Coordinates of C-alpha atoms in Angstrom, one line a residue:
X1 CA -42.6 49.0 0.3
X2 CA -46.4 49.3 -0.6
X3 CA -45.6 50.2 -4.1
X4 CA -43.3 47.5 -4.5
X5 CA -46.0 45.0 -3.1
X6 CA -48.3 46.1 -6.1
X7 CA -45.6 45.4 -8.1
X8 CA -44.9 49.2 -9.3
X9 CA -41.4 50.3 -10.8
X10 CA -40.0 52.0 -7.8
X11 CA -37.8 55.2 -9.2
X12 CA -34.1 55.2 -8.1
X13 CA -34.4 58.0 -6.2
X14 CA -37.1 56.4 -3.9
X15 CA -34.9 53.3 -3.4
X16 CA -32.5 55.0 -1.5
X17 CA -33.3 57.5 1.9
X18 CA -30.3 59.3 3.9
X19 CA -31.7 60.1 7.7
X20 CA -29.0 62.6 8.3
X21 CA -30.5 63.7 12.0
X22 CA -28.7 65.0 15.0
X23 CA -27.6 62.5 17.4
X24 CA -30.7 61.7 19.9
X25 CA -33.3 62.0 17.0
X26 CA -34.0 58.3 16.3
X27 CA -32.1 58.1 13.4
X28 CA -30.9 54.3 14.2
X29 CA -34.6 53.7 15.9
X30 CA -36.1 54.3 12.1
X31 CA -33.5 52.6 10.5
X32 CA -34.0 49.5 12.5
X33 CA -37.8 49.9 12.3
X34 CA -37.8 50.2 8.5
X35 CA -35.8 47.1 8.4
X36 CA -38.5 45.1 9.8
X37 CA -40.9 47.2 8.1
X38 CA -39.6 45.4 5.2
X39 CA -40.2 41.5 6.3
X40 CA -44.0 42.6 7.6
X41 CA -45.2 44.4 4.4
X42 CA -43.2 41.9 1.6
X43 CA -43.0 39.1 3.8
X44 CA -39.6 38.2 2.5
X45 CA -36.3 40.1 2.1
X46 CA -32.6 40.0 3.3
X47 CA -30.9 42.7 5.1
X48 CA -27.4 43.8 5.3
X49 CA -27.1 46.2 8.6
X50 CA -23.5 47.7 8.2
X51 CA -21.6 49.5 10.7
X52 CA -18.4 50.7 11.1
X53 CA -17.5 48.1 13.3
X54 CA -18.9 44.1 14.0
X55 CA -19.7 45.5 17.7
X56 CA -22.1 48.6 16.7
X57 CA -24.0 46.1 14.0
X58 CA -24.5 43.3 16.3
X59 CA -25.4 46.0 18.5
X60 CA -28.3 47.0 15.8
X61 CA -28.8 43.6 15.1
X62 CA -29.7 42.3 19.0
X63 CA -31.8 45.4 19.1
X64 CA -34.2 44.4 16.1
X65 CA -33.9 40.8 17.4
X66 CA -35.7 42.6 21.1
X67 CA -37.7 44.6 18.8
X68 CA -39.4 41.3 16.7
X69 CA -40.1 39.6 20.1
X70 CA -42.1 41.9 22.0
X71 CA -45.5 40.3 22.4
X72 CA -46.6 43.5 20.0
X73 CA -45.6 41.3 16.7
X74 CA -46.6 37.9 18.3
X75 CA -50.0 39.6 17.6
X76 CA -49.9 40.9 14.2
X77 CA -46.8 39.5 12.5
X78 CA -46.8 36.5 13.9
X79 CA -44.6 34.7 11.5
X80 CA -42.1 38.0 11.9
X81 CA -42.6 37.3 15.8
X82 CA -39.9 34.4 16.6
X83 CA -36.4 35.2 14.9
X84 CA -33.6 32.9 15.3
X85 CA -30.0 33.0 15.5
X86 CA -27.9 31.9 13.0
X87 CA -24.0 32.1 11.5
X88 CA -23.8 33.8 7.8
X89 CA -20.5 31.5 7.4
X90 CA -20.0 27.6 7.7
X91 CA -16.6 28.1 8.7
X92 CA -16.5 27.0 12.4
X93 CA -13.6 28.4 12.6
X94 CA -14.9 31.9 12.3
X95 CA -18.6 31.1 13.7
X96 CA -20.4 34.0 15.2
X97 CA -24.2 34.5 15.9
X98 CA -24.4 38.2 13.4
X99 CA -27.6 36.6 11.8
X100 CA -31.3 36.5 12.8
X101 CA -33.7 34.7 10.1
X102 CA -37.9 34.5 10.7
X103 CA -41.3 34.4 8.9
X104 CA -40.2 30.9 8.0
X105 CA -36.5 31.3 6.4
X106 CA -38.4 34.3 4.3
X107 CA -37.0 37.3 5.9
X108 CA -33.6 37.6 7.5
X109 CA -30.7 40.2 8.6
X110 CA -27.1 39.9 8.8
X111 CA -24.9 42.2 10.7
X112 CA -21.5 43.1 9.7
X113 CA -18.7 45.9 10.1
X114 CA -17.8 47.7 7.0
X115 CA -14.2 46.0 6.0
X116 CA -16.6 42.7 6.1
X117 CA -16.4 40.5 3.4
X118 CA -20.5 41.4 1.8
X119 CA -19.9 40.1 -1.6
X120 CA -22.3 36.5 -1.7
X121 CA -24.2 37.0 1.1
X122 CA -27.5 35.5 0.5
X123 CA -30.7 34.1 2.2
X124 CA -31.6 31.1 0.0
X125 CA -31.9 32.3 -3.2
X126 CA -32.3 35.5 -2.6
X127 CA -29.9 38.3 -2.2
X128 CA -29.5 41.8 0.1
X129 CA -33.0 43.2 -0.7
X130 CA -32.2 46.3 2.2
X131 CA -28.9 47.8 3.1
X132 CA -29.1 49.7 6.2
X133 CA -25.7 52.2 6.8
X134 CA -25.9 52.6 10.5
X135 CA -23.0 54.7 12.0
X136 CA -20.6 54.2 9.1
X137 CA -18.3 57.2 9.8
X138 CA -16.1 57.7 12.9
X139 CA -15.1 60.4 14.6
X140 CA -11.3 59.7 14.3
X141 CA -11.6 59.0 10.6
X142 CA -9.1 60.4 9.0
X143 CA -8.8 61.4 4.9
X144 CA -7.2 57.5 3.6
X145 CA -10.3 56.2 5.6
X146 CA -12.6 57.6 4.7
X147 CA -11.6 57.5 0.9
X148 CA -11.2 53.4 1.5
X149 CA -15.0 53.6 3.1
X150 CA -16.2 54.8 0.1
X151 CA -14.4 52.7 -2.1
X152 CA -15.7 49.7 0.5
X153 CA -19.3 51.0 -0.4
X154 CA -19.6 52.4 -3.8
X155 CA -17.6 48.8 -4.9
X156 CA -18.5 46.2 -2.6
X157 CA -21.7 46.6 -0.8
X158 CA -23.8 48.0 -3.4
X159 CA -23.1 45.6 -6.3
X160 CA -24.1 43.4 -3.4
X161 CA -27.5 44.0 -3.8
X162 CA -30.6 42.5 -5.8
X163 CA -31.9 44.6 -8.6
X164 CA -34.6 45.7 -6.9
X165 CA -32.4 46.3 -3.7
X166 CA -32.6 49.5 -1.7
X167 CA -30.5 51.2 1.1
X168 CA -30.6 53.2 3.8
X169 CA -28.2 55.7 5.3
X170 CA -28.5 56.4 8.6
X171 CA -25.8 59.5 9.9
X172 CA -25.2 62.2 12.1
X173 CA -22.8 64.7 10.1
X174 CA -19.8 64.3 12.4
X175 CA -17.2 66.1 10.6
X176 CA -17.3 68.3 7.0
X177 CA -15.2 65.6 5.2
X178 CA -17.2 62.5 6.7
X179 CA -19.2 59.9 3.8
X180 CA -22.4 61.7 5.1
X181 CA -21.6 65.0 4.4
X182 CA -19.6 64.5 1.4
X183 CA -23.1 62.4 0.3
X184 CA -25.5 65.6 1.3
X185 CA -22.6 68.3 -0.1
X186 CA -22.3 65.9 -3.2
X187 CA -19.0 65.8 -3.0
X188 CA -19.3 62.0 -3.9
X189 CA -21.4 60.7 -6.7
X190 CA -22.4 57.7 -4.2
X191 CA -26.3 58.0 -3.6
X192 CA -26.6 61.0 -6.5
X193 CA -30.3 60.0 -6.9
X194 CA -31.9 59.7 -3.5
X195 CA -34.1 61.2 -0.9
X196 CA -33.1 63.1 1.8
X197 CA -35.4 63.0 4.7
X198 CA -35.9 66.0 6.2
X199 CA -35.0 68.5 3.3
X200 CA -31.6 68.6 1.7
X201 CA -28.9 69.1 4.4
X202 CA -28.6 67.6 8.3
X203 CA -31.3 67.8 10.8
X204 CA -30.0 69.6 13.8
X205 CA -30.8 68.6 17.1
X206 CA -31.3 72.7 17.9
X207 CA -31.4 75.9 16.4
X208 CA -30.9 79.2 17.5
X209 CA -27.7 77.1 19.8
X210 CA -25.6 79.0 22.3
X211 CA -23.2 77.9 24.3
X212 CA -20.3 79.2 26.8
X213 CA -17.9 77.4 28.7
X214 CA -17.9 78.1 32.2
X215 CA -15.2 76.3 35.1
X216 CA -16.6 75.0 38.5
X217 CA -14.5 75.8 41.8
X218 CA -12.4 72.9 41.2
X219 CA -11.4 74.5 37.8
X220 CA -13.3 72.0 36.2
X221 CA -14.5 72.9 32.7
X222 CA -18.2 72.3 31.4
X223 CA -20.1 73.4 28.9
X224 CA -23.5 75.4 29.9
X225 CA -26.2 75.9 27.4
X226 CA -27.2 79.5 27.5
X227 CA -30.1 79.4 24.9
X228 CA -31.3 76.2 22.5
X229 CA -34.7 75.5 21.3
X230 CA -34.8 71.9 20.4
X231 CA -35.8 70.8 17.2
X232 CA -37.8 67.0 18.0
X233 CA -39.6 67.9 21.7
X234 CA -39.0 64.4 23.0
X235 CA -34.9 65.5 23.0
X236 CA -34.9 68.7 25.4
X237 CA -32.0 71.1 27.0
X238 CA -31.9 68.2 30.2
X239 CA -30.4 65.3 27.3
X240 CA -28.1 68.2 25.4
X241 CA -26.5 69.0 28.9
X242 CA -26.1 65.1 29.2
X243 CA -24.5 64.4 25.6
X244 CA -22.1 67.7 26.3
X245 CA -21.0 66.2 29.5
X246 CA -19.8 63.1 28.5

């Protein structure tokens, strides 16, 4: 974003970053932050914030709408500091609040889930500058899915873009055929020239992981962590025990 500010050809592999961390490592946190990263370096921009679903976006959306109004960016960004909400259709048939716009109409974010109609969607003049893919796979995706995803993204969202647009992927690698791993594996040719944060494959939330499962007296099962050592130290064998329990 500083390089584009100088005006600086910005290589294609720079314009596009994959967070492909465990789940508990912040990966949405820095999405969401690099969103609004956007509107207080440039000043202006228009980001798409896709999700599999309406709910999880809107979910992302409220959260950078929470974020923006702390009294932290009254201070510094003030013009970033009061967002408001908005509709990105006229049809009051179909109104919904999924858009925040601030810094005087310059900067704004839409939320939408991924079988959204993307194509148009523009702030003014001005078109998607930042797509953020934020929990685009499932869990219950199956192979048709997944292939329509891609389609959804490599043909729709993209092309969506300005020029100088650039996007964000944002994924814990939930199954071996999932978009993100097929992305990483390069299975896909979707996001060939990008930049992997955190080295070329997924960021684990442990290593050197071992687990049994054990029963209670009720004949309960559970899953007990014999030996992990976290890789981030704010996410700690306390919050593994919690995510296997649920």
């Amino acid at each position: 974003l500083q390089r584009q500010k100088r005006g600086e050809v910005i290589e294609a592999k720079d314009r596009a970053v994959i967070i492909p961390f465990g789940r508990g490592n912040g990966k949405s946190t820095l999405a969401e932050m690099a969103a609004i990263a956007e509107g207080c370096i440039l000043g202006t921009g228009y980001v798409l914030y896709l999700s599999d679903s309406p709910l999880l976006a809107e979910e992302h959306l409220y959260s950078v709408k929470a974020i923006l109004e702390n009294g932290v960016f009254a201070k510094y960004y003030p013009d970033m500091a009061s967002p408001e909400m908005s509709s990105s259709t006229q049809s009051k048939g179909k109104y919904t609040q999924d858009t925040i716009v601030t810094n005087q109409g310059k900067w704004g974010m839409t939320a939408r889930g991924l079988t959204a109609n993307v194509r148009g969607g523009r702030i003014g003049t001005l078109r998607f500058t930042l797509v953020v893919n934020d929990d685009i796979d499932s869990l219950t995706d199956s192979l048709m899915v997944i292939e329509k995803k891609k389609r959804i993204i490599s043909r729709t969202v993209f092309p969506a873009m300005a020029k100088h647009g650039k996007t964000i992927f944002a994924q814990s690698l939930i199954t071996q055929n999932s978009i993100a791993s097929q992305i990483l594996d390069r299975k896909t040719d979707i996001l060939s020239e990008r930049t992997v944060i955190g080295g070329g494959k997924g960021v684990k939330a442990f290593k050197d992981l071992e687990m049994e499962q054990v029963f209670d007296v009720d004949g309960v099962p559970r899953w007990k962590i014999k030996h992990a050592v976290p890789t981030w130290e704010y996410f700690n064998i306390e919050d593994a025990k919690s995510f296997l329990g649920m």
